[in-house]
Amino acid sequence: MLIPHPLLGLRDAQEFTYLGDARLLDRPDGLAPDAAEAFADYVYLRDNPAGLHRELWFHEQGDRSWLVVTRDTVTHEILGAELARDVALARRSK
Amino acid sequence: MRFSALRVFQQALTGHKGWGPLWRNPDPQPAYDYVIVGGGGHGLATAYYLANTFRQARIAVLERGWLGQGNIGRNTTIIRSNYLLPGNEPFYEFSMKLWEGLEQEFNFNAMVSQRGIVNLIHTDAQRDAYRRRGNAMLLAGADAELLDRDQVRAMIPFLNFDNARFPIKGGLLQRRAGTARHDGVAWGYARGADRAGVDLIQNCEVTGFRIEAGLIRGLETSRGYIGAGKVGVAVAGMTGRVMAMAGMRMPIESHVLQAFVSEGLKPTIPGVITFGAGHFYVSQSDKGGLVFGGDIDGYNSYAQRGNLPVVEDVAEGGMALMPMIGRARLLRIWGGIMDMSMDGSPIIDRTPVEGLYLNAGWCYGGFKATPASGYAFAHLLATDRPHDTAQAYRLDRFARGHVIDEKGMGATPNLH
Ligand SMILES: Cc1cc2nc3c(=O)[nH]c(=O)nc-3n(C[C@H](O)[C@H](O)[C@H](O)COP(=O)(O)OP(=O)(O)OC[C@H]3O[C@@H](n4cnc5c(N)ncnc54)[C@H](O)[C@@H]3O)c2cc1C
């Protein structure tokens, strides 16, 4: 698999390590009244879709940036990649 | 029809014309007391024990393809009970004991072969860890022996003992471990369940659950609506998809695991060998093929095929451990979809929906569990109480913090 790194172009997926669903960017509020429940969901439950999946990859043997990669879990086709930083900042400003 | 040596002999003399199909191919009834979703090893074993051991009736198994098309027919057939944690080891040892009597029990040749497994040791820390694991196994009634370097050498002389980075310093041996014929296991359970009156319904995909006021009523399927008293889901890699139809998110990710078979060679590998430093394990089938594998690919996948980096990684592991296999040619490579759970251990439990039960999270190790998983799931379905050895496999253990994490990796399914 080749990942289209937004800064470095196409890179071999072997240079990356995989973390999982990009929803891990949405860390719950630790001080909210339902924090225990929200964290149990956040840490342990996954949508695990068959089809498009937005997921976190870390460019460990490259520029050490975190990417959000959009990939089809049925075909392994990669449809795009963004810097996770940009994704997180865009969400915060909403 | 019972199988026996006499029958094989008679059939040989009469042109093998007297063998019939092993099971019926019935159309679905409008309703059943028990519906098992998934005709893999675990679903078939569950139906078998439900009918034969727990004496229940009106049971169906719904399989979207053909029986045994999933992981039960794709695994590398290793059976063992060499786990560490108290939530796991008694369950796997129970499974081992069921394996030991399985072929007599269901009158089918599953080629259960207790040829032993050696987990190799490369460092002093690893020896301590395996000593501890061996003791945990002995405490649960399993067998375990710690081997020193010379004992390993006497058993498996062809290994690369003096690899500069990972010299072999010993091994943990379980003699009662071994291999079984994966298809034979599925067929044996299927035949035994069918003979006890279970309807095995193929080409029947479950597409939805009918749930009213928190109670299961039945299933929508590609062959129409089927009413159900209790529903047991055992769909391995498809757990996330199927349970989403009941509105539940699972502590599971689906990942692909690859396996490899070489051309047939003369007998050379005595049992199962695992490389304790790289990702490689190997055994030899009765036909002579080297059956081996390594790690999962490591990203979510429903593709039933993996990618080349893992092929290379497994081949490197093999070459580091036993350079002699370098000249064996590969015959086949394939992949299966694993239900990787958040702690690497399985789930056999009720769900928040009354009458809906779950058997899942087997990761890459559910073949060895097939007998005990079927038995424990049937126990739960029939009595509404968990089997003694499966008490820890609760669905809510994650939220409660009672995870069963053999490797101590945390909630990272691709590292278990
Ligand atoms: C390459 C590989 C090597 C492995 N090696 C080992 C090993 O050496 N030792 C070991 O212990 N384990 C091993 N495993 C793991 C083991 O194979 C699995 O954990 C186990 O087979 C899973 O349980 P099962 O047999 O019930 O799954 P499956 O055989 O996959 O059964 C699930 C069934 O559910 C059906 N299904 C799915 N969705 C639906 C639906 N909507 N409606 C109806 N039916 C549905 C599927 O078609 C499938 O037949 C390996 C797995 C793989 C892929």
PDB file of N, CA and C in Angstrom, chain B residues 32 34-40 43-48 59-63 67 193 198-202 204:
ATOM      1  N   TYR B  32     -37.459 -21.223  14.969  1.00  0.00           N
ATOM      2  CA  TYR B  32     -36.696 -22.202  15.759  1.00  0.00           C
ATOM      3  C   TYR B  32     -36.601 -21.702  17.193  1.00  0.00           C
ATOM      4  N   TYR B  34     -33.697 -22.143  18.836  1.00  0.00           N
ATOM      5  CA  TYR B  34     -32.328 -21.613  18.846  1.00  0.00           C
ATOM      6  C   TYR B  34     -31.862 -21.397  17.411  1.00  0.00           C
ATOM      7  N   VAL B  35     -31.373 -20.207  17.146  1.00  0.00           N
ATOM      8  CA  VAL B  35     -30.748 -19.967  15.844  1.00  0.00           C
ATOM      9  C   VAL B  35     -29.298 -19.535  16.087  1.00  0.00           C
ATOM     10  N   ILE B  36     -28.369 -20.271  15.485  1.00  0.00           N
ATOM     11  CA  ILE B  36     -26.953 -19.907  15.562  1.00  0.00           C
ATOM     12  C   ILE B  36     -26.602 -19.214  14.247  1.00  0.00           C
ATOM     13  N   VAL B  37     -26.024 -18.019  14.337  1.00  0.00           N
ATOM     14  CA  VAL B  37     -25.619 -17.291  13.138  1.00  0.00           C
ATOM     15  C   VAL B  37     -24.142 -17.571  12.892  1.00  0.00           C
ATOM     16  N   GLY B  38     -23.820 -18.159  11.719  1.00  0.00           N
ATOM     17  CA  GLY B  38     -22.434 -18.453  11.388  1.00  0.00           C
ATOM     18  C   GLY B  38     -22.157 -19.944  11.415  1.00  0.00           C
ATOM     19  N   GLY B  39     -21.894 -20.513  10.256  1.00  0.00           N
ATOM     20  CA  GLY B  39     -21.589 -21.940  10.150  1.00  0.00           C
ATOM     21  C   GLY B  39     -20.107 -22.176  10.043  1.00  0.00           C
ATOM     22  N   GLY B  40     -19.343 -21.551  10.924  1.00  0.00           N
ATOM     23  CA  GLY B  40     -17.920 -21.851  11.052  1.00  0.00           C
ATOM     24  C   GLY B  40     -17.749 -22.892  12.148  1.00  0.00           C
ATOM     25  N   GLY B  43     -19.821 -21.983  15.428  1.00  0.00           N
ATOM     26  CA  GLY B  43     -21.270 -22.099  15.270  1.00  0.00           C
ATOM     27  C   GLY B  43     -21.699 -23.560  15.182  1.00  0.00           C
ATOM     28  N   LEU B  44     -20.949 -24.345  14.406  1.00  0.00           N
ATOM     29  CA  LEU B  44     -21.307 -25.759  14.239  1.00  0.00           C
ATOM     30  C   LEU B  44     -21.112 -26.533  15.540  1.00  0.00           C
ATOM     31  N   ALA B  45     -20.009 -26.240  16.250  1.00  0.00           N
ATOM     32  CA  ALA B  45     -19.763 -26.924  17.520  1.00  0.00           C
ATOM     33  C   ALA B  45     -20.849 -26.560  18.534  1.00  0.00           C
ATOM     34  N   THR B  46     -21.274 -25.291  18.514  1.00  0.00           N
ATOM     35  CA  THR B  46     -22.325 -24.863  19.438  1.00  0.00           C
ATOM     36  C   THR B  46     -23.605 -25.656  19.175  1.00  0.00           C
ATOM     37  N   ALA B  47     -23.990 -25.747  17.904  1.00  0.00           N
ATOM     38  CA  ALA B  47     -25.208 -26.484  17.569  1.00  0.00           C
ATOM     39  C   ALA B  47     -25.073 -27.952  17.950  1.00  0.00           C
ATOM     40  N   TYR B  48     -23.868 -28.494  17.735  1.00  0.00           N
ATOM     41  CA  TYR B  48     -23.623 -29.903  18.059  1.00  0.00           C
ATOM     42  C   TYR B  48     -23.856 -30.173  19.549  1.00  0.00           C
ATOM     43  N   ILE B  59     -33.287 -26.427  16.458  1.00  0.00           N
ATOM     44  CA  ILE B  59     -32.062 -25.616  16.349  1.00  0.00           C
ATOM     45  C   ILE B  59     -31.706 -25.457  14.873  1.00  0.00           C
ATOM     46  N   ALA B  60     -31.300 -24.246  14.497  1.00  0.00           N
ATOM     47  CA  ALA B  60     -30.799 -24.043  13.136  1.00  0.00           C
ATOM     48  C   ALA B  60     -29.468 -23.307  13.179  1.00  0.00           C
ATOM     49  N   VAL B  61     -28.608 -23.586  12.197  1.00  0.00           N
ATOM     50  CA  VAL B  61     -27.394 -22.803  11.971  1.00  0.00           C
ATOM     51  C   VAL B  61     -27.576 -22.100  10.632  1.00  0.00           C
ATOM     52  N   LEU B  62     -27.423 -20.776  10.622  1.00  0.00           N
ATOM     53  CA  LEU B  62     -27.541 -20.016   9.373  1.00  0.00           C
ATOM     54  C   LEU B  62     -26.144 -19.612   8.910  1.00  0.00           C
ATOM     55  N   GLU B  63     -25.805 -19.983   7.695  1.00  0.00           N
ATOM     56  CA  GLU B  63     -24.481 -19.672   7.148  1.00  0.00           C
ATOM     57  C   GLU B  63     -24.661 -18.940   5.828  1.00  0.00           C
ATOM     58  N   LEU B  67     -20.808 -24.198   4.541  1.00  0.00           N
ATOM     59  CA  LEU B  67     -20.271 -24.525   5.856  1.00  0.00           C
ATOM     60  C   LEU B  67     -18.748 -24.573   5.790  1.00  0.00           C
ATOM     61  N   ALA B 193     -24.216 -32.596  14.265  1.00  0.00           N
ATOM     62  CA  ALA B 193     -25.359 -31.723  14.567  1.00  0.00           C
ATOM     63  C   ALA B 193     -26.539 -32.116  13.685  1.00  0.00           C
ATOM     64  N   VAL B 198     -30.362 -30.920  13.900  1.00  0.00           N
ATOM     65  CA  VAL B 198     -30.137 -29.496  13.653  1.00  0.00           C
ATOM     66  C   VAL B 198     -30.274 -29.215  12.152  1.00  0.00           C
ATOM     67  N   ASP B 199     -30.977 -28.143  11.791  1.00  0.00           N
ATOM     68  CA  ASP B 199     -31.048 -27.720  10.391  1.00  0.00           C
ATOM     69  C   ASP B 199     -29.845 -26.841  10.070  1.00  0.00           C
ATOM     70  N   LEU B 200     -28.989 -27.304   9.164  1.00  0.00           N
ATOM     71  CA  LEU B 200     -27.836 -26.499   8.728  1.00  0.00           C
ATOM     72  C   LEU B 200     -28.238 -25.816   7.433  1.00  0.00           C
ATOM     73  N   ILE B 201     -28.437 -24.510   7.497  1.00  0.00           N
ATOM     74  CA  ILE B 201     -28.999 -23.800   6.354  1.00  0.00           C
ATOM     75  C   ILE B 201     -27.923 -22.929   5.714  1.00  0.00           C
ATOM     76  N   GLN B 202     -27.536 -23.309   4.493  1.00  0.00           N
ATOM     77  CA  GLN B 202     -26.448 -22.618   3.805  1.00  0.00           C
ATOM     78  C   GLN B 202     -27.000 -21.563   2.854  1.00  0.00           C
ATOM     79  N   CYS B 204     -27.526 -18.567   3.403  1.00  0.00           N
ATOM     80  CA  CYS B 204     -28.562 -17.854   4.148  1.00  0.00           C
ATOM     81  C   CYS B 204     -27.885 -16.773   4.984  1.00  0.00           C
TER      82      CYS B 204
END
